[in-house]
Every structure is written in C-alpha cells, then in structure tokens.
C-alpha cells in the first residue's frame, strides 16, 4: 500500500475510484486503521474517489515525535489532501475520526463539500473520561497493548454482535491488534486534551449526515442525536442493532444511508 511523507512522518493511505469522481475521505476511529473502511471502499469506489488512511501512530502510519495533540491529526488530514490534490471532498469520520473531522472542518471550512459524523460526539472529555484515558494508558504501560485491546474490544459492538456476526468481531480484533502501545497511548492523550467542538456545530454550513448506533455503549444515542440537532439542516439516522462500529455491524444500512446522502449533494 502507498505511503506519503508529511508533517515529519510516513503515512499509509489507499486511494481508489475514478480520478474525476467526487472525493470521499474516510477517517477511522481508535484504535483501528484504514482497514475499518474496507466494506465502504468496495461499495463506493465505483462512483467516488475514495481515500482511506492510517491516522498517525495507528495502522502503518508512524507516530513521529510524541506527544502529538489531536491538532496534529487534523493537520495531517489537511496535508494529505494537499499532497494527493483532492479538492472539496466529503469527509466521513467515525468516533475519534469524527473528532479529527470536526476539527479539520473548523480549521478549513472552505475545503470540504459534505460531512458525515458517525458514532462520535462534539464535546471535550470531562473528568470521568480523562480518568478512563489515564487508566487505559496505565494498562497499556503495565500490561501491554494486547491487554488494553482485549478489554476494549467487546465494548465496541452491540452485545449480540460477537455471537450473531462472529466474523465482524474477529475482523475488528485483527485491525485493533495491528496497533502498538506508543501510538495508542498518544491517541488517548490527544483525545483527552482535544478541544470542544460543540459551539462550532451551529457554524457548519455544508450538508451533514449524522449516524448513530442504537446499541453504541461508547457514544450514547441521545448525545449523537443531540449533536445532529445542533447542525443546521443535518440529517440523522440511527442504525438498529448496531454498536459503535455501525459501518461493520450494519453495512447495508450504513452504505445505503451514505449513498442517499451523497446523491443529494450538488
Ligand atoms: C473511538 O472509537 O475512536 C473511540 O471510542 C473514541 C473515544 O474513545 O473517545
């Protein structure tokens, strides 16, 4: 898979689809990689120029000199779009990818033509969330990345998913295991110290689709729905029976909703 040098690191990405088609950029969550979007890449590459990439310190992208704040992840996204000459893409971020997407849009609102926020929230971490991050970093340091991943993995899916769709649970674990301790610890610190995008929601002027999971234990439905309500003219969909990774757990509904949304864009 190709890599590009930017902002002092080597970043892995994958770009598919017709050169003249509208760019569609997917930003994965934590602790995943571009592999999270395999199903979307396959579905959308016929009609869209689909970009997936590994956030710094995750998948096969280097972390660079740590610590790196969330701002660096947003700067990377903007630099990657420059390098690949992708203009006015639709930006789709899941969870931490949503934090990066919101911050990127806030920094450069003129550069995007649409926004899709999946399983994410606009506000910054409160004290309880900060303490959970601290405990996660401690687990990674004392017990290793695998121990942290083992604890996190079941919470990412709806309770029924591991039994009803074991291949999804397996694929997700495989993606998670490709991440390393330093990259994961940095991402936890970056998320704990991220800015609050809540006030920015009312300023969003591009079409927006918000996607929630009915059984998402990490991003409560009312918070995701509340975020959608604050974005002028946004559309909202809740994926039934899905947890935190609706693009994997309910791919047909997810892809259909995204396709419908994309068709409405000028
Ligand atoms: C993610 O999936 O990216 C994380 O759950 C986000 C977070 O921990 O805030």
PDB file of C-alpha atoms and ligand atoms in Angstrom:
ATOM      1  CA  UNK A   1       0.000   0.000   0.000  1.00  0.00           C
ATOM      2  CA  UNK A   2       1.369   3.503  -0.793  1.00  0.00           C
ATOM      3  CA  UNK A   3       2.911   5.784   1.793  1.00  0.00           C
ATOM      4  CA  UNK A   4       3.495   9.512   1.697  1.00  0.00           C
ATOM      5  CA  UNK A   5       5.798  11.720   3.767  1.00  0.00           C
ATOM      6  CA  UNK A   6       4.088  14.605   5.515  1.00  0.00           C
ATOM      7  CA  UNK A   7       4.430  16.597   8.720  1.00  0.00           C
ATOM      8  CA  UNK A   8       7.569  14.610   9.604  1.00  0.00           C
ATOM      9  CA  UNK A   9       6.034  11.143   9.331  1.00  0.00           C
ATOM     10  CA  UNK A  10       5.384   8.424   6.809  1.00  0.00           C
ATOM     11  CA  UNK A  11       1.643   7.954   6.362  1.00  0.00           C
ATOM     12  CA  UNK A  12      -0.075   4.967   4.771  1.00  0.00           C
ATOM     13  CA  UNK A  13      -3.102   5.610   2.578  1.00  0.00           C
ATOM     14  CA  UNK A  14      -5.240   3.987  -0.072  1.00  0.00           C
ATOM     15  CA  UNK A  15      -6.877   5.887  -2.934  1.00  0.00           C
ATOM     16  CA  UNK A  16      -9.293   4.206  -5.315  1.00  0.00           C
ATOM     17  CA  UNK A  17     -12.014   5.129  -7.784  1.00  0.00           C
ATOM     18  CA  UNK A  18     -12.268   7.312 -10.884  1.00  0.00           C
ATOM     19  CA  UNK A  19      -9.951  10.334 -10.869  1.00  0.00           C
ATOM     20  CA  UNK A  20     -12.747  12.643 -11.972  1.00  0.00           C
ATOM     21  CA  UNK A  21     -15.217  11.437  -9.331  1.00  0.00           C
ATOM     22  CA  UNK A  22     -16.100  13.324  -6.153  1.00  0.00           C
ATOM     23  CA  UNK A  23     -13.537  12.596  -3.420  1.00  0.00           C
ATOM     24  CA  UNK A  24     -14.838  10.784  -0.347  1.00  0.00           C
ATOM     25  CA  UNK A  25     -12.457  10.628   2.615  1.00  0.00           C
ATOM     26  CA  UNK A  26     -12.909   8.173   5.489  1.00  0.00           C
ATOM     27  CA  UNK A  27     -11.240   8.761   8.863  1.00  0.00           C
ATOM     28  CA  UNK A  28     -11.098   5.759  11.182  1.00  0.00           C
ATOM     29  CA  UNK A  29     -11.553   5.682  14.953  1.00  0.00           C
ATOM     30  CA  UNK A  30      -9.460   4.391  17.838  1.00  0.00           C
ATOM     31  CA  UNK A  31      -7.637   2.044  17.854  1.00  0.00           C
ATOM     32  CA  UNK A  32      -8.251   0.988  14.280  1.00  0.00           C
ATOM     33  CA  UNK A  33      -6.727   1.608  10.836  1.00  0.00           C
ATOM     34  CA  UNK A  34      -7.851   2.231   7.269  1.00  0.00           C
ATOM     35  CA  UNK A  35      -8.891  -1.433   7.200  1.00  0.00           C
ATOM     36  CA  UNK A  36     -12.005  -0.384   9.137  1.00  0.00           C
ATOM     37  CA  UNK A  37     -13.387   1.034   5.883  1.00  0.00           C
ATOM     38  CA  UNK A  38     -12.806  -1.965   3.597  1.00  0.00           C
ATOM     39  CA  UNK A  39     -16.536  -2.504   3.039  1.00  0.00           C
ATOM     40  CA  UNK A  40     -17.156   1.185   2.277  1.00  0.00           C
ATOM     41  CA  UNK A  41     -14.162   1.347  -0.064  1.00  0.00           C
ATOM     42  CA  UNK A  42     -15.516  -1.604  -2.034  1.00  0.00           C
ATOM     43  CA  UNK A  43     -19.030  -0.163  -2.152  1.00  0.00           C
ATOM     44  CA  UNK A  44     -18.195   3.432  -3.075  1.00  0.00           C
ATOM     45  CA  UNK A  45     -15.113   3.139  -5.298  1.00  0.00           C
ATOM     46  CA  UNK A  46     -17.168   2.704  -8.456  1.00  0.00           C
ATOM     47  CA  UNK A  47     -18.655   6.191  -8.253  1.00  0.00           C
ATOM     48  CA  UNK A  48     -16.375   8.066  -5.865  1.00  0.00           C
ATOM     49  CA  UNK A  49     -12.652   8.776  -5.455  1.00  0.00           C
ATOM     50  CA  UNK A  50     -12.296   7.021  -2.104  1.00  0.00           C
ATOM     51  CA  UNK A  51      -9.441   7.886   0.246  1.00  0.00           C
ATOM     52  CA  UNK A  52      -8.693   5.910   3.407  1.00  0.00           C
ATOM     53  CA  UNK A  53      -5.569   6.385   5.515  1.00  0.00           C
ATOM     54  CA  UNK A  54      -3.991   5.386   8.797  1.00  0.00           C
ATOM     55  CA  UNK A  55      -4.003   8.152  11.391  1.00  0.00           C
ATOM     56  CA  UNK A  56      -0.534   8.860  12.769  1.00  0.00           C
ATOM     57  CA  UNK A  57       0.629   6.183  15.220  1.00  0.00           C
ATOM     58  CA  UNK A  58      -2.047   3.732  14.074  1.00  0.00           C
ATOM     59  CA  UNK A  59      -2.027   1.000  11.427  1.00  0.00           C
ATOM     60  CA  UNK A  60       1.112   1.508   9.344  1.00  0.00           C
ATOM     61  CA  UNK A  61       1.490   5.277   9.817  1.00  0.00           C
ATOM     62  CA  UNK A  62       4.328   6.483  12.028  1.00  0.00           C
ATOM     63  CA  UNK A  63       3.590   8.416  15.203  1.00  0.00           C
ATOM     64  CA  UNK A  64       6.506  10.833  14.887  1.00  0.00           C
ATOM     65  CA  UNK A  65       7.917  12.588  17.904  1.00  0.00           C
ATOM     66  CA  UNK A  66       5.463  12.187  20.781  1.00  0.00           C
ATOM     67  CA  UNK A  67       3.429  13.744  22.244  1.00  0.00           C
ATOM     68  CA  UNK A  68       1.203  14.695  19.323  1.00  0.00           C
ATOM     69  CA  UNK A  69      -2.070  16.531  20.077  1.00  0.00           C
ATOM     70  CA  UNK A  70      -5.338  15.987  18.198  1.00  0.00           C
ATOM     71  CA  UNK A  71      -4.456  19.116  16.254  1.00  0.00           C
ATOM     72  CA  UNK A  72      -1.613  17.181  14.591  1.00  0.00           C
ATOM     73  CA  UNK A  73      -4.055  14.524  13.351  1.00  0.00           C
ATOM     74  CA  UNK A  74      -6.203  17.244  11.773  1.00  0.00           C
ATOM     75  CA  UNK A  75      -3.131  18.905  10.231  1.00  0.00           C
ATOM     76  CA  UNK A  76      -2.147  15.529   8.763  1.00  0.00           C
ATOM     77  CA  UNK A  77      -5.524  15.138   7.098  1.00  0.00           C
ATOM     78  CA  UNK A  78      -5.293  18.583   5.507  1.00  0.00           C
ATOM     79  CA  UNK A  79      -1.699  17.916   4.395  1.00  0.00           C
ATOM     80  CA  UNK A  80      -2.695  14.555   2.901  1.00  0.00           C
ATOM     81  CA  UNK A  81      -5.459  16.195   0.861  1.00  0.00           C
ATOM     82  CA  UNK A  82      -2.889  18.713  -0.410  1.00  0.00           C
ATOM     83  CA  UNK A  83      -0.387  16.005  -1.318  1.00  0.00           C
ATOM     84  CA  UNK A  84      -2.995  13.962  -3.182  1.00  0.00           C
ATOM     85  CA  UNK A  85      -4.598  17.080  -4.704  1.00  0.00           C
ATOM     86  CA  UNK A  86      -8.065  16.091  -3.534  1.00  0.00           C
ATOM     87  CA  UNK A  87     -10.341  19.094  -3.666  1.00  0.00           C
ATOM     88  CA  UNK A  88     -13.653  19.596  -1.833  1.00  0.00           C
ATOM     89  CA  UNK A  89     -14.053  16.052  -0.552  1.00  0.00           C
ATOM     90  CA  UNK A  90     -16.893  14.747   1.524  1.00  0.00           C
ATOM     91  CA  UNK A  91     -15.389  13.965   4.906  1.00  0.00           C
ATOM     92  CA  UNK A  92     -16.613  10.957   6.885  1.00  0.00           C
ATOM     93  CA  UNK A  93     -15.220  10.302  10.365  1.00  0.00           C
ATOM     94  CA  UNK A  94     -16.055   7.641  12.914  1.00  0.00           C
ATOM     95  CA  UNK A  95     -15.622   8.337  16.620  1.00  0.00           C
ATOM     96  CA  UNK A  96     -12.023   9.648  17.027  1.00  0.00           C
ATOM     97  CA  UNK A  97     -12.156  10.071  13.247  1.00  0.00           C
ATOM     98  CA  UNK A  98     -15.176  12.290  13.882  1.00  0.00           C
ATOM     99  CA  UNK A  99     -13.160  14.409  16.344  1.00  0.00           C
ATOM    100  CA  UNK A 100     -10.468  14.794  13.672  1.00  0.00           C
ATOM    101  CA  UNK A 101     -13.091  15.559  11.016  1.00  0.00           C
ATOM    102  CA  UNK A 102     -14.814  18.242  13.110  1.00  0.00           C
ATOM    103  CA  UNK A 103     -11.506  19.894  13.955  1.00  0.00           C
ATOM    104  CA  UNK A 104     -10.327  19.763  10.313  1.00  0.00           C
ATOM    105  CA  UNK A 105     -13.562  21.336   9.139  1.00  0.00           C
ATOM    106  CA  UNK A 106     -13.274  24.029  11.802  1.00  0.00           C
ATOM    107  CA  UNK A 107      -9.736  24.814  10.644  1.00  0.00           C
ATOM    108  CA  UNK A 108     -10.543  24.811   6.927  1.00  0.00           C
ATOM    109  CA  UNK A 109     -14.309  25.034   6.337  1.00  0.00           C
ATOM    110  CA  UNK A 110     -13.894  26.027   2.689  1.00  0.00           C
ATOM    111  CA  UNK A 111     -12.123  22.773   1.855  1.00  0.00           C
ATOM    112  CA  UNK A 112     -14.987  20.286   2.317  1.00  0.00           C
ATOM    113  CA  UNK A 113     -18.254  19.758   0.473  1.00  0.00           C
ATOM    114  CA  UNK A 114     -20.007  17.463   2.933  1.00  0.00           C
ATOM    115  CA  UNK A 115     -19.611  15.996   6.407  1.00  0.00           C
ATOM    116  CA  UNK A 116     -20.575  12.597   7.795  1.00  0.00           C
ATOM    117  CA  UNK A 117     -20.199  12.093  11.540  1.00  0.00           C
ATOM    118  CA  UNK A 118     -20.530   8.507  12.759  1.00  0.00           C
ATOM    119  CA  UNK A 119     -20.610   7.313  16.363  1.00  0.00           C
ATOM    120  CA  UNK A 120     -18.971  10.479  17.608  1.00  0.00           C
ATOM    121  CA  UNK A 121     -19.605  13.471  19.873  1.00  0.00           C
ATOM    122  CA  UNK A 122     -18.694  17.162  19.784  1.00  0.00           C
ATOM    123  CA  UNK A 123     -17.787  17.914  23.394  1.00  0.00           C
ATOM    124  CA  UNK A 124     -14.374  17.557  25.034  1.00  0.00           C
ATOM    125  CA  UNK A 125     -13.605  14.950  27.692  1.00  0.00           C
ATOM    126  CA  UNK A 126     -14.953  15.601  31.176  1.00  0.00           C
ATOM    127  CA  UNK A 127     -13.035  14.450  34.236  1.00  0.00           C
ATOM    128  CA  UNK A 128     -14.505  10.922  34.218  1.00  0.00           C
ATOM    129  CA  UNK A 129     -13.451  10.398  30.593  1.00  0.00           C
ATOM    130  CA  UNK A 130      -9.992  11.831  31.310  1.00  0.00           C
ATOM    131  CA  UNK A 131      -9.571   9.375  34.175  1.00  0.00           C
ATOM    132  CA  UNK A 132     -10.641   6.485  31.898  1.00  0.00           C
ATOM    133  CA  UNK A 133      -7.966   7.569  29.401  1.00  0.00           C
ATOM    134  CA  UNK A 134      -5.396   7.683  32.233  1.00  0.00           C
ATOM    135  CA  UNK A 135      -6.357   4.194  33.302  1.00  0.00           C
ATOM    136  CA  UNK A 136      -6.114   2.992  29.685  1.00  0.00           C
ATOM    137  CA  UNK A 137      -2.593   4.418  29.361  1.00  0.00           C
ATOM    138  CA  UNK A 138      -1.628   2.723  32.651  1.00  0.00           C
ATOM    139  CA  UNK A 139      -2.963  -0.622  31.405  1.00  0.00           C
ATOM    140  CA  UNK A 140      -1.017  -0.267  28.162  1.00  0.00           C
ATOM    141  CA  UNK A 141       2.173   0.625  30.042  1.00  0.00           C
ATOM    142  CA  UNK A 142       1.909  -2.036  32.735  1.00  0.00           C
ATOM    143  CA  UNK A 143       0.128  -4.891  30.965  1.00  0.00           C
ATOM    144  CA  UNK A 144       0.718  -4.158  27.296  1.00  0.00           C
ATOM    145  CA  UNK A 145      -1.328  -3.096  24.270  1.00  0.00           C
ATOM    146  CA  UNK A 146      -2.984  -6.515  23.936  1.00  0.00           C
ATOM    147  CA  UNK A 147      -4.439  -6.355  27.448  1.00  0.00           C
ATOM    148  CA  UNK A 148      -5.962  -2.936  26.716  1.00  0.00           C
ATOM    149  CA  UNK A 149      -7.371  -4.122  23.405  1.00  0.00           C
ATOM    150  CA  UNK A 150      -8.854  -7.237  24.990  1.00  0.00           C
ATOM    151  CA  UNK A 151     -10.784  -5.092  27.467  1.00  0.00           C
ATOM    152  CA  UNK A 152     -11.960  -2.572  24.872  1.00  0.00           C
ATOM    153  CA  UNK A 153     -12.955  -4.957  22.078  1.00  0.00           C
ATOM    154  CA  UNK A 154     -16.299  -6.263  23.465  1.00  0.00           C
ATOM    155  CA  UNK A 155     -17.498  -2.756  24.327  1.00  0.00           C
ATOM    156  CA  UNK A 156     -17.212  -1.648  20.700  1.00  0.00           C
ATOM    157  CA  UNK A 157     -20.025  -3.827  19.389  1.00  0.00           C
ATOM    158  CA  UNK A 158     -23.670  -4.347  20.263  1.00  0.00           C
ATOM    159  CA  UNK A 159     -23.910  -7.109  22.910  1.00  0.00           C
ATOM    160  CA  UNK A 160     -25.334  -9.548  20.318  1.00  0.00           C
ATOM    161  CA  UNK A 161     -22.762  -8.895  17.582  1.00  0.00           C
ATOM    162  CA  UNK A 162     -19.944 -11.281  18.692  1.00  0.00           C
ATOM    163  CA  UNK A 163     -22.378 -14.234  18.684  1.00  0.00           C
ATOM    164  CA  UNK A 164     -24.554 -13.228  15.721  1.00  0.00           C
ATOM    165  CA  UNK A 165     -21.712 -11.956  13.487  1.00  0.00           C
ATOM    166  CA  UNK A 166     -18.516 -13.595  14.773  1.00  0.00           C
ATOM    167  CA  UNK A 167     -16.589 -12.672  11.624  1.00  0.00           C
ATOM    168  CA  UNK A 168     -17.092  -8.983  12.407  1.00  0.00           C
ATOM    169  CA  UNK A 169     -15.796  -9.410  15.953  1.00  0.00           C
ATOM    170  CA  UNK A 170     -12.811 -11.314  14.545  1.00  0.00           C
ATOM    171  CA  UNK A 171     -12.021  -8.729  11.846  1.00  0.00           C
ATOM    172  CA  UNK A 172     -12.291  -5.874  14.328  1.00  0.00           C
ATOM    173  CA  UNK A 173      -9.899  -7.561  16.755  1.00  0.00           C
ATOM    174  CA  UNK A 174      -7.413  -8.178  13.947  1.00  0.00           C
ATOM    175  CA  UNK A 175      -7.488  -4.482  12.997  1.00  0.00           C
ATOM    176  CA  UNK A 176      -7.024  -3.447  16.634  1.00  0.00           C
ATOM    177  CA  UNK A 177      -4.091  -5.807  17.184  1.00  0.00           C
ATOM    178  CA  UNK A 178      -2.112  -4.119  14.419  1.00  0.00           C
ATOM    179  CA  UNK A 179      -1.729  -1.077  16.641  1.00  0.00           C
ATOM    180  CA  UNK A 180       1.144  -0.517  19.044  1.00  0.00           C
ATOM    181  CA  UNK A 181       1.463   0.791  22.585  1.00  0.00           C
ATOM    182  CA  UNK A 182       3.016   4.184  21.762  1.00  0.00           C
ATOM    183  CA  UNK A 183       0.517   5.048  19.046  1.00  0.00           C
ATOM    184  CA  UNK A 184      -2.425   4.053  21.227  1.00  0.00           C
ATOM    185  CA  UNK A 185      -1.175   5.892  24.307  1.00  0.00           C
ATOM    186  CA  UNK A 186      -0.608   9.030  22.262  1.00  0.00           C
ATOM    187  CA  UNK A 187      -4.111   8.842  20.791  1.00  0.00           C
ATOM    188  CA  UNK A 188      -5.588   8.516  24.289  1.00  0.00           C
ATOM    189  CA  UNK A 189      -3.697  11.616  25.463  1.00  0.00           C
ATOM    190  CA  UNK A 190      -4.663  13.510  22.311  1.00  0.00           C
ATOM    191  CA  UNK A 191      -8.348  12.683  22.787  1.00  0.00           C
ATOM    192  CA  UNK A 192      -8.204  13.638  26.487  1.00  0.00           C
ATOM    193  CA  UNK A 193      -6.764  17.039  25.551  1.00  0.00           C
ATOM    194  CA  UNK A 194      -8.914  17.758  22.500  1.00  0.00           C
ATOM    195  CA  UNK A 195     -10.867  20.982  22.112  1.00  0.00           C
ATOM    196  CA  UNK A 196     -14.652  21.230  22.453  1.00  0.00           C
ATOM    197  CA  UNK A 197     -16.380  21.454  19.063  1.00  0.00           C
ATOM    198  CA  UNK A 198     -19.897  21.967  20.482  1.00  0.00           C
ATOM    199  CA  UNK A 199     -20.122  25.696  19.716  1.00  0.00           C
ATOM    200  CA  UNK A 200     -18.806  25.092  16.217  1.00  0.00           C
ATOM    201  CA  UNK A 201     -21.743  22.830  15.265  1.00  0.00           C
ATOM    202  CA  UNK A 202     -24.050  25.803  14.641  1.00  0.00           C
ATOM    203  CA  UNK A 203     -21.470  27.250  12.242  1.00  0.00           C
ATOM    204  CA  UNK A 204     -21.377  24.221   9.939  1.00  0.00           C
ATOM    205  CA  UNK A 205     -22.554  25.356   6.515  1.00  0.00           C
ATOM    206  CA  UNK A 206     -22.075  22.199   4.449  1.00  0.00           C
ATOM    207  CA  UNK A 207     -24.551  19.308   4.199  1.00  0.00           C
ATOM    208  CA  UNK A 208     -24.129  16.888   7.062  1.00  0.00           C
ATOM    209  CA  UNK A 209     -25.252  13.353   7.861  1.00  0.00           C
ATOM    210  CA  UNK A 210     -25.006  12.046  11.429  1.00  0.00           C
ATOM    211  CA  UNK A 211     -25.046   8.293  12.083  1.00  0.00           C
ATOM    212  CA  UNK A 212     -25.595   6.679  15.493  1.00  0.00           C
ATOM    213  CA  UNK A 213     -25.825   3.090  16.702  1.00  0.00           C
ATOM    214  CA  UNK A 214     -28.871   2.027  18.696  1.00  0.00           C
ATOM    215  CA  UNK A 215     -26.664  -0.064  20.998  1.00  0.00           C
ATOM    216  CA  UNK A 216     -23.498   2.039  20.970  1.00  0.00           C
ATOM    217  CA  UNK A 217     -22.172   1.801  24.539  1.00  0.00           C
ATOM    218  CA  UNK A 218     -19.472   4.421  23.926  1.00  0.00           C
ATOM    219  CA  UNK A 219     -21.490   7.148  22.204  1.00  0.00           C
ATOM    220  CA  UNK A 220     -24.970   7.283  23.740  1.00  0.00           C
ATOM    221  CA  UNK A 221     -27.741   7.740  21.200  1.00  0.00           C
ATOM    222  CA  UNK A 222     -29.102  10.908  22.813  1.00  0.00           C
ATOM    223  CA  UNK A 223     -25.696  12.605  22.618  1.00  0.00           C
ATOM    224  CA  UNK A 224     -25.200  11.754  18.947  1.00  0.00           C
ATOM    225  CA  UNK A 225     -28.781  12.753  18.133  1.00  0.00           C
ATOM    226  CA  UNK A 226     -28.335  15.968  20.141  1.00  0.00           C
ATOM    227  CA  UNK A 227     -25.242  16.750  18.077  1.00  0.00           C
ATOM    228  CA  UNK A 228     -27.221  16.326  14.853  1.00  0.00           C
ATOM    229  CA  UNK A 229     -29.929  18.663  16.159  1.00  0.00           C
ATOM    230  CA  UNK A 230     -27.340  21.437  16.556  1.00  0.00           C
ATOM    231  CA  UNK A 231     -26.003  21.191  12.992  1.00  0.00           C
ATOM    232  CA  UNK A 232     -28.152  23.333  10.674  1.00  0.00           C
ATOM    233  CA  UNK A 233     -30.091  21.209   8.183  1.00  0.00           C
ATOM    234  CA  UNK A 234     -28.339  17.964   9.094  1.00  0.00           C
ATOM    235  CA  UNK A 235     -29.785  14.514   8.528  1.00  0.00           C
ATOM    236  CA  UNK A 236     -29.770  11.875  11.244  1.00  0.00           C
ATOM    237  CA  UNK A 237     -30.014   8.107  11.149  1.00  0.00           C
ATOM    238  CA  UNK A 238     -29.816   5.531  13.930  1.00  0.00           C
ATOM    239  CA  UNK A 239     -28.628   2.067  12.908  1.00  0.00           C
ATOM    240  CA  UNK A 240     -30.784  -0.534  14.664  1.00  0.00           C
ATOM    241  CA  UNK A 241     -28.923  -3.309  16.489  1.00  0.00           C
ATOM    242  CA  UNK A 242     -25.550  -1.638  15.875  1.00  0.00           C
ATOM    243  CA  UNK A 243     -22.952  -0.763  18.474  1.00  0.00           C
ATOM    244  CA  UNK A 244     -20.014   1.603  17.992  1.00  0.00           C
ATOM    245  CA  UNK A 245     -18.884   0.335  14.594  1.00  0.00           C
ATOM    246  CA  UNK A 246     -22.077   0.575  12.540  1.00  0.00           C
ATOM    247  CA  UNK A 247     -20.219   0.504   9.226  1.00  0.00           C
ATOM    248  CA  UNK A 248     -19.190  -3.075  10.099  1.00  0.00           C
ATOM    249  CA  UNK A 249     -22.226  -4.179  12.094  1.00  0.00           C
ATOM    250  CA  UNK A 250     -24.904  -2.807   9.759  1.00  0.00           C
ATOM    251  CA  UNK A 251     -23.013  -2.236   6.479  1.00  0.00           C
ATOM    252  CA  UNK A 252     -26.044  -2.363   4.185  1.00  0.00           C
ATOM    253  CA  UNK A 253     -27.993   0.301   6.046  1.00  0.00           C
ATOM    254  CA  UNK A 254     -24.839   2.351   6.608  1.00  0.00           C
ATOM    255  CA  UNK A 255     -23.828   2.285   2.936  1.00  0.00           C
ATOM    256  CA  UNK A 256     -27.361   2.947   1.696  1.00  0.00           C
ATOM    257  CA  UNK A 257     -27.747   5.954   4.018  1.00  0.00           C
ATOM    258  CA  UNK A 258     -24.385   7.352   2.952  1.00  0.00           C
ATOM    259  CA  UNK A 259     -25.154   6.762  -0.725  1.00  0.00           C
ATOM    260  CA  UNK A 260     -28.507   8.544  -0.432  1.00  0.00           C
ATOM    261  CA  UNK A 261     -26.817  11.456   1.332  1.00  0.00           C
ATOM    262  CA  UNK A 262     -24.091  11.686  -1.309  1.00  0.00           C
ATOM    263  CA  UNK A 263     -26.700  11.754  -4.074  1.00  0.00           C
ATOM    264  CA  UNK A 264     -28.263  14.869  -2.534  1.00  0.00           C
ATOM    265  CA  UNK A 265     -25.000  16.838  -2.797  1.00  0.00           C
ATOM    266  CA  UNK A 266     -24.540  19.322  -5.561  1.00  0.00           C
TER     267      UNK A 266
HETATM  268  C1  LIG B   1     -13.078   5.658  19.009  1.00  0.00           C
HETATM  269  O1  LIG B   1     -13.713   4.678  18.615  1.00  0.00           O
HETATM  270  O2  LIG B   1     -12.419   6.339  18.229  1.00  0.00           O
HETATM  271  C2  LIG B   1     -13.079   5.972  20.486  1.00  0.00           C
HETATM  272  O3  LIG B   1     -14.064   5.237  21.128  1.00  0.00           O
HETATM  273  C3  LIG B   1     -13.271   7.433  20.741  1.00  0.00           C
HETATM  274  C4  LIG B   1     -13.086   7.783  22.183  1.00  0.00           C
HETATM  275  O4  LIG B   1     -12.543   6.976  22.947  1.00  0.00           O
HETATM  276  O5  LIG B   1     -13.464   8.893  22.571  1.00  0.00           O
END
